[in-house]
Amino acid sequence: MTAEEKVIVLDFGGQYNQLVARRVRECNVYCEIYSYRTPIEQIKAMAPKGIILTGGPNSCYEEGAPTYTKELFELGIPVLGLCYGAQLMMHVLGGKVEKAPVREYGKTQTFIDGSNDALFAGVEDDTIVWMSHFDYISKVAPGFDIVAHTADCPVAAAACEDKKLYAIQFHPEVLHTVRGKEILHNFVRGICQTAGTWRMDSFVENTIKEIKAKVGDGKVLLALSGGVDSSVLAALLAKAIGKQLTCVFVDHGLLRKNEGDEVEGVFGEKGNFDINFIRVNAAERYYAKLAGVEEPERKRKIIGEEFIRVFEEEAKKIGAVDFLAQGTIYPDVVESGLGGESAVIKSHHNVGGLPDFVDFKEIIEPLKTLFKDEVRKAGLELGLPEYLVFRQPFPGPGLGIRIIGEVTADKVRIVQDADYIYREEIAAAGLSKLPDQYFAALSNMRSVGVMGDERTYDYAIVLRAVETVDFMTAEASQIPFDVLQKVMSRIINEVKGVNRVMYDLTSKPPGTVELE
């Protein structure tokens, strides 16, 4: 989708590049991420309303460090440098950056010196920000005024109001910076003078029109996983082209309890969408392929490969189609190395290659400009039920990686039932929006227990709940102990094969959100 106005983020390898773009979009302004290697002519052609330079792991004064031409700051476009971006701005424009005598990391008390500065309008003179730097700006570039400082950082922020250039040493995009949203809003909406017209209702309306125009009377095929992204895509396509869409839902038997039926209830014959819906119940086929396999990555590959085989069989029955739809979203694009500058985090199934087993002419990815929270908003606009739109994040291989060791039908039953109880009790306690993700996993540990007058030798369930901003880092959620006790009691009493329940306190890093 094209937008009348946008702000661009130039990525210098910072870990928060996606978060910066998300915060800009929260100001109702469209934003995209580009590598710092993007040519200046391309930036001119985009005519952005503003430019934001991200943080990064390098020292800007070292040979070979990421940099940009001085011309960027002479375009007449407002520029905001964050952390490394701030240091680079000073370095390129004639200031000085050195190794800091005292590094700053974490929440830091910061004093605003320029109360009339447009960037800090409405922000208290004394505020808390998130610092993370080894270098510091020891001398501002000509034409800049120091507008904020800390006890150890003489230049926490600098501004050249005449040229609308701003450098801030801290990270306004993270929630730890108390007034970070206001600071970014001041830049994006005030200094960049954007209208703030990027909204989900207009996105849905315009995208439906674009799909209709592109597809015409053609046929579209979509592999519907039942996850948030593919479900929102199915609803969007259904609104646009109706029966021209065929959704193939491969139920691999590794979904959460009742989810297969819930997906069919929304998109099947009794649902609200007039599409062609095909459900393939392939659980036994998957269990046979996974028999005896314990290594997590091997399980992932088997589950992925088997999905391709099943989908291929159904696609052959359907015959040639004009378009293959995929639920690619913006983080998939960025994390796969196709946007921004950060290292490739994952090879995603939706990007980087087209399946050769489906007879189609072109691929369409209507959600590829959206972040996950925006996808959810689009889902609500399209009339999808809240339980589907706000479904917990769920890995592609499903419970296959939440079962440590070999996957069997009995283990799937155990983890489905335990997870269902856990989610039920979290909801009953009114905590469903407290953790950003929570689930039950089945360990491969078995231990001796006593139930009634009998000795048992059963499995241990591991409960996981995390709080995070972007899932790149995460902390264990502090679920009230009485809630955990109730969950434990119900699981042990109601789920056959379990005699022990544990709670995972590991943060990310060193752990991951999933237990595999």
Short mmCIF file of C-alpha atoms in Angstrom, two decimals:
data_model
loop_
_atom_site.label_atom_id
_atom_site.label_comp_id
_atom_site.label_asym_id
_atom_site.label_seq_id
_atom_site.Cartn_x
_atom_site.Cartn_y
_atom_site.Cartn_z
CA MET A 1 0.00 0.00 0.00
CA THR A 2 1.27 3.47 -0.82
CA ALA A 3 0.88 6.34 1.62
CA GLU A 4 0.69 10.07 1.06
CA GLU A 5 3.28 10.72 3.72
CA LYS A 6 5.84 8.62 5.52
CA VAL A 7 8.83 8.73 7.82
CA ILE A 8 11.73 6.40 7.11
CA VAL A 9 14.07 4.68 9.55
CA LEU A 10 17.67 4.18 8.44
CA ASP A 11 18.96 1.10 10.21
CA PHE A 12 22.56 1.04 11.44
CA GLY A 13 22.26 -2.42 12.97
CA GLY A 14 20.35 -1.44 16.10
CA GLN A 15 18.31 -4.03 17.98
CA TYR A 16 15.32 -1.70 18.24
CA ASN A 17 14.88 -0.82 14.55
CA GLN A 18 11.44 -2.43 14.28
CA LEU A 19 10.35 -0.88 17.54
CA VAL A 20 11.24 2.59 16.26
CA ALA A 21 9.08 2.07 13.18
CA ARG A 22 6.21 0.72 15.29
CA ARG A 23 6.33 3.77 17.56
CA VAL A 24 6.15 6.05 14.53
CA ARG A 25 3.10 4.18 13.26
CA GLU A 26 1.50 4.59 16.69
CA CYS A 27 1.57 8.29 15.82
CA ASN A 28 -0.64 7.35 12.82
CA VAL A 29 2.19 7.99 10.38
CA TYR A 30 3.36 5.32 7.93
CA CYS A 31 6.97 4.25 8.42
CA GLU A 32 9.40 1.90 6.67
CA ILE A 33 12.88 0.61 7.56
CA TYR A 34 15.81 0.87 5.16
CA SER A 35 19.49 0.00 5.39
CA TYR A 36 21.99 2.79 5.90
CA ARG A 37 23.37 1.64 2.56
CA THR A 38 20.28 3.02 0.80
CA PRO A 39 21.50 5.54 -1.83
CA ILE A 40 20.75 9.21 -1.20
CA GLU A 41 18.99 9.44 -4.57
CA GLN A 42 16.54 6.76 -3.51
CA ILE A 43 15.81 8.66 -0.30
CA LYS A 44 15.21 11.84 -2.28
CA ALA A 45 12.82 10.00 -4.57
CA MET A 46 10.82 8.74 -1.59
CA ALA A 47 10.44 12.33 -0.33
CA PRO A 48 9.98 11.31 3.32
CA LYS A 49 8.53 13.78 5.80
CA GLY A 50 11.23 12.80 8.28
CA ILE A 51 14.23 10.51 8.76
CA ILE A 52 15.23 8.61 11.90
CA LEU A 53 18.70 7.09 12.35
CA THR A 54 18.76 4.04 14.63
CA GLY A 55 21.24 2.85 17.18
CA GLY A 56 23.94 0.34 16.35
CA PRO A 57 26.79 -1.66 17.91
CA ASN A 58 29.72 0.22 16.34
CA SER A 59 31.79 3.28 17.20
CA CYS A 60 31.18 5.88 14.50
CA TYR A 61 34.79 7.13 14.53
CA GLU A 62 36.30 3.73 13.74
CA GLU A 63 37.39 2.83 10.23
CA GLY A 64 34.73 0.89 8.37
CA ALA A 65 31.92 1.83 10.76
CA PRO A 66 28.47 2.35 9.21
CA THR A 67 28.08 5.96 8.08
CA TYR A 68 26.16 8.19 5.72
CA THR A 69 26.92 11.13 3.48
CA LYS A 70 26.69 14.64 4.89
CA GLU A 71 24.15 15.39 2.16
CA LEU A 72 21.51 13.53 4.18
CA PHE A 73 21.49 16.38 6.68
CA GLU A 74 21.25 19.02 3.94
CA LEU A 75 18.02 17.81 2.27
CA GLY A 76 15.81 20.12 4.32
CA ILE A 77 14.11 17.04 5.80
CA PRO A 78 13.97 16.76 9.62
CA VAL A 79 16.40 14.14 10.95
CA LEU A 80 16.38 12.49 14.37
CA GLY A 81 19.42 10.48 15.44
CA LEU A 82 19.04 7.90 18.21
CA CYS A 83 22.07 6.65 20.19
CA TYR A 84 24.54 5.61 17.44
CA GLY A 85 22.48 7.71 15.03
CA ALA A 86 22.99 10.74 17.28
CA GLN A 87 26.73 10.14 17.54
CA LEU A 88 27.00 9.66 13.78
CA MET A 89 25.16 12.93 13.15
CA MET A 90 27.63 14.80 15.38
CA HIS A 91 30.62 13.00 13.86
CA VAL A 92 29.62 13.73 10.25
CA LEU A 93 28.70 17.37 10.93
CA GLY A 94 31.88 18.35 12.78
CA GLY A 95 31.30 17.38 16.39
CA LYS A 96 33.37 14.91 18.39
CA VAL A 97 32.53 11.42 19.69
CA GLU A 98 34.81 9.54 22.10
CA LYS A 99 34.86 6.54 24.38
CA ALA A 100 32.84 7.52 27.45
CA PRO A 101 34.72 7.75 30.77
CA VAL A 102 31.57 6.31 32.37
CA ARG A 103 29.26 4.07 30.34
CA GLU A 104 25.53 4.34 30.87
CA TYR A 105 23.14 1.43 30.70
CA GLY A 106 19.56 1.22 31.90
CA LYS A 107 17.16 3.73 33.41
CA THR A 108 18.89 7.08 33.81
CA GLN A 109 17.75 10.38 35.29
CA THR A 110 17.97 13.02 32.58
CA PHE A 111 17.66 16.80 32.80
CA ILE A 112 16.08 18.75 29.95
CA ASP A 113 17.98 22.00 29.38
CA GLY A 114 15.98 23.32 26.44
CA SER A 115 12.44 23.66 27.75
CA ASN A 116 11.43 25.55 24.59
CA ASP A 117 12.94 22.89 22.33
CA ALA A 118 10.35 21.43 19.97
CA LEU A 119 11.51 17.87 20.60
CA PHE A 120 10.87 18.01 24.34
CA ALA A 121 7.70 20.09 24.33
CA GLY A 122 5.54 19.02 27.26
CA VAL A 123 8.28 16.88 28.84
CA GLU A 124 9.29 17.56 32.44
CA ASP A 125 12.72 19.09 33.11
CA ASP A 126 13.62 15.96 35.09
CA THR A 127 12.71 12.63 33.46
CA ILE A 128 13.82 8.99 33.20
CA VAL A 129 15.22 7.62 29.94
CA TRP A 130 16.82 4.35 28.76
CA MET A 131 20.53 4.66 28.05
CA SER A 132 22.77 2.07 26.39
CA HIS A 133 26.14 3.41 25.22
CA PHE A 134 29.91 3.10 25.58
CA ASP A 135 30.73 6.20 23.48
CA TYR A 136 29.50 9.71 24.11
CA ILE A 137 29.29 13.06 22.35
CA SER A 138 32.10 15.11 23.87
CA LYS A 139 31.57 18.10 21.56
CA VAL A 140 28.44 19.05 19.62
CA ALA A 141 28.66 19.98 15.93
CA PRO A 142 28.56 23.67 14.92
CA GLY A 143 25.04 25.11 15.03
CA PHE A 144 23.80 22.64 17.67
CA ASP A 145 22.70 23.45 21.20
CA ILE A 146 22.80 21.00 24.09
CA VAL A 147 19.20 20.47 25.21
CA ALA A 148 19.56 17.60 27.72
CA HIS A 149 22.20 16.05 29.98
CA THR A 150 22.68 13.41 32.68
CA ALA A 151 25.11 13.21 35.59
CA ASP A 152 27.60 11.30 33.42
CA CYS A 153 26.62 12.34 29.90
CA PRO A 154 27.05 16.05 29.08
CA VAL A 155 25.15 15.70 25.79
CA ALA A 156 22.07 13.54 26.31
CA ALA A 157 20.41 15.50 23.50
CA ALA A 158 21.38 18.24 21.05
CA ALA A 159 19.36 20.22 18.53
CA CYS A 160 19.86 22.45 15.53
CA GLU A 161 16.40 23.99 15.34
CA ASP A 162 17.11 25.99 12.18
CA LYS A 163 17.83 22.84 10.17
CA LYS A 164 15.47 20.59 12.19
CA LEU A 165 18.26 18.21 13.14
CA TYR A 166 18.04 16.41 16.49
CA ALA A 167 20.41 14.02 18.23
CA ILE A 168 19.44 12.11 21.37
CA GLN A 169 21.75 9.68 23.14
CA PHE A 170 18.99 7.61 24.72
CA HIS A 171 16.28 5.35 23.30
CA PRO A 172 12.83 7.00 23.26
CA GLU A 173 11.32 3.96 21.50
CA VAL A 174 11.55 1.63 24.52
CA LEU A 175 8.95 1.80 27.28
CA HIS A 176 11.62 2.40 29.93
CA THR A 177 11.94 5.96 28.61
CA VAL A 178 9.01 7.42 30.52
CA ARG A 179 8.13 10.17 28.02
CA GLY A 180 9.53 8.46 24.95
CA LYS A 181 6.23 8.30 23.10
CA GLU A 182 5.71 12.03 23.58
CA ILE A 183 9.23 12.79 22.33
CA LEU A 184 8.72 10.72 19.17
CA HIS A 185 5.25 12.23 18.69
CA ASN A 186 6.78 15.70 18.94
CA PHE A 187 9.24 14.81 16.17
CA VAL A 188 6.93 12.88 13.88
CA ARG A 189 3.77 14.93 14.14
CA GLY A 190 5.12 18.32 15.20
CA ILE A 191 8.56 18.82 13.70
CA CYS A 192 7.89 16.72 10.57
CA GLN A 193 4.42 18.29 10.25
CA THR A 194 2.67 15.05 9.31
CA ALA A 195 -1.12 14.80 9.20
CA GLY A 196 -1.39 11.41 10.93
CA THR A 197 -3.68 9.68 8.42
CA TRP A 198 -2.24 6.15 8.72
CA ARG A 199 -5.14 4.20 10.27
CA MET A 200 -6.34 0.61 10.09
CA ASP A 201 -9.82 1.39 8.79
CA SER A 202 -8.37 3.22 5.79
CA PHE A 203 -5.74 0.49 5.31
CA VAL A 204 -8.41 -2.22 5.17
CA GLU A 205 -10.63 -0.22 2.83
CA ASN A 206 -7.81 0.70 0.46
CA THR A 207 -6.26 -2.77 0.48
CA ILE A 208 -9.58 -4.42 -0.40
CA LYS A 209 -9.82 -2.09 -3.40
CA GLU A 210 -6.24 -2.92 -4.42
CA ILE A 211 -6.86 -6.68 -4.14
CA LYS A 212 -10.00 -6.42 -6.27
CA ALA A 213 -8.16 -4.45 -8.92
CA LYS A 214 -5.16 -6.81 -8.95
CA VAL A 215 -7.02 -10.14 -8.83
CA GLY A 216 -9.88 -9.22 -11.16
CA ASP A 217 -11.75 -12.46 -11.87
CA GLY A 218 -8.73 -14.63 -11.00
CA LYS A 219 -8.50 -17.43 -8.44
CA VAL A 220 -6.46 -17.20 -5.22
CA LEU A 221 -5.11 -20.04 -3.06
CA LEU A 222 -4.14 -19.58 0.59
CA ALA A 223 -2.62 -22.03 3.06
CA LEU A 224 -4.58 -21.17 6.21
CA SER A 225 -2.71 -22.12 9.39
CA GLY A 226 -5.27 -20.73 11.80
CA GLY A 227 -2.74 -18.27 13.22
CA VAL A 228 -3.42 -14.55 13.43
CA ASP A 229 -1.59 -13.55 10.23
CA SER A 230 -3.13 -16.13 7.90
CA SER A 231 -6.58 -15.68 9.46
CA VAL A 232 -6.53 -11.91 8.96
CA LEU A 233 -5.29 -12.43 5.40
CA ALA A 234 -8.11 -14.91 4.73
CA ALA A 235 -10.70 -12.44 6.05
CA LEU A 236 -9.22 -9.61 3.98
CA LEU A 237 -9.25 -11.68 0.80
CA ALA A 238 -12.74 -12.98 1.57
CA LYS A 239 -14.07 -9.41 1.82
CA ALA A 240 -12.39 -8.54 -1.47
CA ILE A 241 -13.03 -11.58 -3.71
CA GLY A 242 -15.31 -14.06 -1.88
CA LYS A 243 -15.60 -17.43 -3.66
CA GLN A 244 -12.57 -16.68 -5.83
CA LEU A 245 -10.57 -17.59 -2.71
CA THR A 246 -9.80 -21.17 -1.67
CA CYS A 247 -8.31 -21.73 1.79
CA VAL A 248 -6.61 -25.02 2.60
CA PHE A 249 -6.38 -25.61 6.34
CA VAL A 250 -3.93 -28.40 7.18
CA ASP A 251 -4.71 -29.60 10.71
CA HIS A 252 -1.51 -31.39 11.69
CA GLY A 253 -2.84 -32.44 15.07
CA LEU A 254 -0.34 -30.17 16.83
CA LEU A 255 -2.67 -27.24 17.46
CA ARG A 256 -3.93 -26.18 20.87
CA LYS A 257 -7.05 -27.82 22.20
CA ASN A 258 -10.16 -27.15 20.06
CA GLU A 259 -8.34 -24.74 17.73
CA GLY A 260 -8.92 -26.77 14.59
CA ASP A 261 -12.68 -26.66 15.19
CA GLU A 262 -12.51 -22.94 16.00
CA VAL A 263 -10.79 -22.18 12.69
CA GLU A 264 -13.39 -24.20 10.81
CA GLY A 265 -16.15 -22.44 12.75
CA VAL A 266 -14.94 -19.06 11.49
CA PHE A 267 -14.04 -19.91 7.89
CA GLY A 268 -16.04 -23.08 7.15
CA GLU A 269 -19.60 -23.47 5.87
CA LYS A 270 -21.13 -22.18 9.10
CA GLY A 271 -18.79 -19.18 9.30
CA ASN A 272 -19.31 -15.58 8.17
CA PHE A 273 -17.06 -15.70 5.12
CA ASP A 274 -18.26 -16.89 1.72
CA ILE A 275 -15.14 -18.73 0.55
CA ASN A 276 -14.04 -22.22 -0.45
CA PHE A 277 -12.69 -23.85 2.72
CA ILE A 278 -10.89 -27.20 2.76
CA ARG A 279 -9.83 -28.83 6.04
CA VAL A 280 -7.34 -31.68 5.90
CA ASN A 281 -7.14 -33.74 9.10
CA ALA A 282 -3.60 -35.07 8.91
CA ALA A 283 -2.75 -35.74 12.57
CA GLU A 284 -2.03 -39.46 12.25
CA ARG A 285 0.15 -38.81 9.20
CA TYR A 286 2.25 -36.31 11.18
CA TYR A 287 2.55 -38.54 14.24
CA ALA A 288 3.84 -41.37 12.04
CA LYS A 289 6.49 -39.10 10.50
CA LEU A 290 7.58 -37.80 13.93
CA ALA A 291 7.81 -41.23 15.59
CA GLY A 292 11.19 -41.64 17.29
CA VAL A 293 12.40 -38.11 16.44
CA GLU A 294 13.67 -36.10 19.42
CA GLU A 295 15.93 -33.34 18.02
CA PRO A 296 14.00 -30.02 17.84
CA GLU A 297 15.31 -28.78 14.49
CA ARG A 298 14.65 -32.16 12.88
CA LYS A 299 11.08 -32.04 14.17
CA ARG A 300 10.68 -28.56 12.70
CA LYS A 301 11.88 -29.75 9.30
CA ILE A 302 9.65 -32.82 9.28
CA ILE A 303 6.58 -30.77 10.21
CA GLY A 304 7.40 -28.17 7.55
CA GLU A 305 8.14 -30.72 4.87
CA GLU A 306 5.00 -32.71 5.60
CA PHE A 307 2.93 -29.54 5.37
CA ILE A 308 4.33 -28.99 1.88
CA ARG A 309 3.42 -32.56 0.88
CA VAL A 310 -0.14 -32.27 2.17
CA PHE A 311 -0.66 -28.83 0.67
CA GLU A 312 0.80 -30.04 -2.63
CA GLU A 313 -1.72 -32.89 -2.77
CA GLU A 314 -4.63 -30.51 -2.20
CA ALA A 315 -3.26 -27.95 -4.66
CA LYS A 316 -3.12 -30.61 -7.39
CA LYS A 317 -6.80 -31.39 -6.78
CA ILE A 318 -7.66 -27.70 -7.12
CA GLY A 319 -5.60 -27.20 -10.26
CA ALA A 320 -4.12 -23.99 -11.63
CA VAL A 321 -4.75 -20.73 -9.79
CA ASP A 322 -3.80 -17.19 -10.65
CA PHE A 323 -2.43 -16.10 -7.28
CA LEU A 324 -0.86 -17.70 -4.22
CA ALA A 325 -1.49 -15.61 -1.11
CA GLN A 326 0.96 -15.55 1.80
CA GLY A 327 0.62 -14.05 5.28
CA THR A 328 3.99 -12.30 5.27
CA ILE A 329 4.10 -9.39 7.71
CA TYR A 330 6.70 -6.64 8.06
CA PRO A 331 8.89 -8.27 10.75
CA ASP A 332 9.20 -11.33 8.45
CA VAL A 333 10.60 -9.06 5.75
CA VAL A 334 13.01 -7.25 8.07
CA GLU A 335 14.18 -10.33 9.97
CA SER A 336 14.80 -12.24 6.75
CA GLY A 337 17.36 -9.66 5.67
CA LEU A 338 15.15 -8.05 3.04
CA GLY A 339 14.66 -4.77 4.89
CA GLY A 340 16.85 -2.76 7.24
CA GLU A 341 20.42 -3.58 8.18
CA SER A 342 20.20 -5.91 11.18
CA ALA A 343 21.57 -9.43 10.88
CA VAL A 344 19.28 -12.12 9.51
CA ILE A 345 17.41 -13.48 12.52
CA LYS A 346 15.47 -16.24 10.81
CA SER A 347 14.68 -17.79 7.48
CA HIS A 348 10.96 -17.32 7.29
CA HIS A 349 8.65 -19.57 5.34
CA ASN A 350 6.85 -16.61 3.83
CA VAL A 351 9.82 -14.81 2.28
CA GLY A 352 12.86 -15.48 0.19
CA GLY A 353 11.44 -18.13 -2.14
CA LEU A 354 8.29 -19.29 -3.88
CA PRO A 355 6.93 -22.82 -3.64
CA ASP A 356 7.38 -24.79 -6.85
CA PHE A 357 4.61 -27.30 -6.16
CA VAL A 358 1.65 -24.98 -6.83
CA ASP A 359 0.60 -23.97 -10.34
CA PHE A 360 0.18 -20.20 -9.95
CA LYS A 361 1.13 -17.05 -11.83
CA GLU A 362 1.90 -14.55 -9.09
CA ILE A 363 2.21 -14.22 -5.33
CA ILE A 364 0.31 -11.62 -3.28
CA GLU A 365 1.20 -10.50 0.25
CA PRO A 366 -1.28 -7.81 1.32
CA LEU A 367 -0.06 -7.70 4.95
CA LYS A 368 3.66 -7.32 4.29
CA THR A 369 3.73 -3.69 5.41
CA LEU A 370 2.11 -4.37 8.80
CA PHE A 371 3.49 -5.13 12.25
CA LYS A 372 1.76 -7.78 14.38
CA ASP A 373 -0.23 -5.28 16.46
CA GLU A 374 -1.45 -3.66 13.24
CA VAL A 375 -2.46 -7.05 11.85
CA ARG A 376 -4.61 -7.58 14.95
CA LYS A 377 -6.26 -4.18 14.49
CA ALA A 378 -6.98 -5.06 10.86
CA GLY A 379 -8.54 -8.32 12.03
CA LEU A 380 -10.95 -6.47 14.29
CA GLU A 381 -11.82 -4.09 11.46
CA LEU A 382 -12.64 -7.14 9.32
CA GLY A 383 -15.00 -8.58 11.93
CA LEU A 384 -12.91 -11.51 13.14
CA PRO A 385 -13.73 -12.70 16.69
CA GLU A 386 -11.50 -11.38 19.46
CA TYR A 387 -10.46 -14.86 20.60
CA LEU A 388 -8.88 -15.41 17.19
CA VAL A 389 -7.42 -11.93 16.74
CA PHE A 390 -5.78 -11.92 20.18
CA ARG A 391 -4.74 -15.56 20.06
CA GLN A 392 -1.48 -16.27 21.85
CA PRO A 393 1.61 -16.31 19.63
CA PHE A 394 2.05 -19.86 18.38
CA PRO A 395 5.05 -21.40 16.59
CA GLY A 396 4.59 -22.78 13.08
CA PRO A 397 5.46 -26.36 14.15
CA GLY A 398 2.86 -26.02 16.90
CA LEU A 399 3.04 -28.29 19.91
CA GLY A 400 5.75 -30.26 18.15
CA ILE A 401 8.32 -27.96 19.76
CA ARG A 402 6.45 -27.62 23.05
CA ILE A 403 6.87 -31.34 23.56
CA ILE A 404 10.48 -32.02 24.52
CA GLY A 405 11.60 -35.26 22.93
CA GLU A 406 9.49 -37.58 20.79
CA VAL A 407 6.01 -36.47 19.75
CA THR A 408 3.19 -38.98 20.30
CA ALA A 409 -0.59 -38.69 20.25
CA ASP A 410 -0.68 -39.23 24.03
CA LYS A 411 1.88 -36.48 24.66
CA VAL A 412 -0.10 -34.12 22.44
CA ARG A 413 -3.21 -34.85 24.52
CA ILE A 414 -1.30 -34.16 27.74
CA VAL A 415 0.09 -30.79 26.65
CA GLN A 416 -3.20 -29.73 25.03
CA ASP A 417 -5.16 -30.41 28.20
CA ALA A 418 -2.56 -28.83 30.49
CA ASP A 419 -2.28 -25.75 28.29
CA TYR A 420 -6.07 -25.41 28.14
CA ILE A 421 -6.31 -25.45 31.95
CA TYR A 422 -3.47 -22.92 32.25
CA ARG A 423 -5.11 -20.49 29.80
CA GLU A 424 -8.49 -20.99 31.46
CA GLU A 425 -7.17 -20.09 34.90
CA ILE A 426 -5.15 -17.12 33.64
CA ALA A 427 -8.35 -15.76 32.08
CA ALA A 428 -10.43 -16.50 35.19
CA ALA A 429 -7.92 -14.55 37.29
CA GLY A 430 -8.21 -11.56 34.93
CA LEU A 431 -4.54 -11.86 33.96
CA SER A 432 -4.87 -12.66 30.26
CA LYS A 433 -3.32 -9.34 29.19
CA LEU A 434 -0.58 -9.35 31.83
CA PRO A 435 1.88 -11.76 30.17
CA ASP A 436 2.63 -11.18 26.49
CA GLN A 437 2.78 -14.93 25.97
CA TYR A 438 1.96 -17.90 28.18
CA PHE A 439 1.67 -21.62 27.55
CA ALA A 440 2.28 -25.09 28.95
CA ALA A 441 5.04 -27.34 27.60
CA LEU A 442 5.74 -30.99 28.23
CA SER A 443 9.22 -31.84 29.46
CA ASN A 444 10.85 -35.20 28.78
CA MET A 445 11.49 -35.60 32.50
CA ARG A 446 9.60 -38.29 34.34
CA SER A 447 9.69 -38.63 38.10
CA VAL A 448 8.27 -40.65 40.94
CA GLY A 449 5.19 -39.34 42.69
CA VAL A 450 2.37 -40.49 44.91
CA MET A 451 -1.28 -40.07 43.94
CA GLY A 452 -3.82 -41.59 46.29
CA ASP A 453 -2.17 -44.74 47.63
CA GLU A 454 -0.33 -45.46 44.42
CA ARG A 455 3.19 -44.75 43.31
CA THR A 456 3.35 -42.93 39.95
CA TYR A 457 6.06 -42.39 37.37
CA ASP A 458 4.77 -39.59 35.16
CA TYR A 459 5.75 -36.46 33.25
CA ALA A 460 6.45 -32.91 34.41
CA ILE A 461 4.60 -30.00 32.82
CA VAL A 462 6.48 -26.70 32.51
CA LEU A 463 4.49 -23.46 32.63
CA ARG A 464 5.92 -20.46 30.79
CA ALA A 465 4.76 -16.82 30.90
CA VAL A 466 6.81 -13.87 29.67
CA GLU A 467 6.54 -10.11 29.43
CA THR A 468 8.26 -8.42 26.52
CA VAL A 469 8.11 -5.44 24.19
CA ASP A 470 9.38 -7.05 21.01
CA PHE A 471 10.16 -10.71 21.89
CA MET A 472 13.85 -10.03 21.30
CA THR A 473 14.26 -9.92 25.08
CA ALA A 474 11.81 -11.20 27.68
CA GLU A 475 11.39 -11.58 31.41
CA ALA A 476 9.37 -14.20 33.25
CA SER A 477 5.98 -12.84 34.24
CA GLN A 478 5.20 -12.69 37.95
CA ILE A 479 2.02 -14.76 37.94
CA PRO A 480 0.46 -14.67 41.44
CA PHE A 481 1.42 -17.76 43.43
CA ASP A 482 -2.17 -18.66 44.29
CA VAL A 483 -3.01 -18.75 40.55
CA LEU A 484 -0.04 -21.02 39.85
CA GLN A 485 -1.10 -23.28 42.71
CA LYS A 486 -4.60 -23.58 41.28
CA VAL A 487 -3.22 -24.35 37.82
CA MET A 488 -0.90 -26.97 39.31
CA SER A 489 -3.69 -28.62 41.28
CA ARG A 490 -6.03 -28.79 38.28
CA ILE A 491 -3.39 -30.15 35.91
CA ILE A 492 -2.30 -32.91 38.27
CA ASN A 493 -5.87 -33.86 39.08
CA GLU A 494 -7.34 -33.58 35.59
CA VAL A 495 -4.54 -34.49 33.17
CA LYS A 496 -3.64 -38.16 33.14
CA GLY A 497 0.11 -38.77 32.86
CA VAL A 498 1.30 -35.71 34.84
CA ASN A 499 2.47 -35.73 38.46
CA ARG A 500 4.61 -32.59 38.60
CA VAL A 501 4.21 -28.94 37.49
CA MET A 502 7.06 -26.41 37.27
CA TYR A 503 7.26 -22.69 36.44
CA ASP A 504 10.05 -21.46 34.14
CA LEU A 505 11.75 -18.31 35.46
CA THR A 506 14.37 -18.05 32.70
CA SER A 507 14.72 -14.71 30.92
CA LYS A 508 15.60 -14.22 27.25
CA PRO A 509 18.56 -14.18 26.93
CA PRO A 510 20.00 -16.60 28.00
CA GLY A 511 16.91 -18.69 27.23
CA THR A 512 14.32 -18.33 24.49
CA VAL A 513 10.58 -17.89 24.86
CA GLU A 514 9.92 -21.46 23.70
CA LEU A 515 11.48 -24.32 25.63
CA GLU A 516 12.77 -26.39 22.72
#
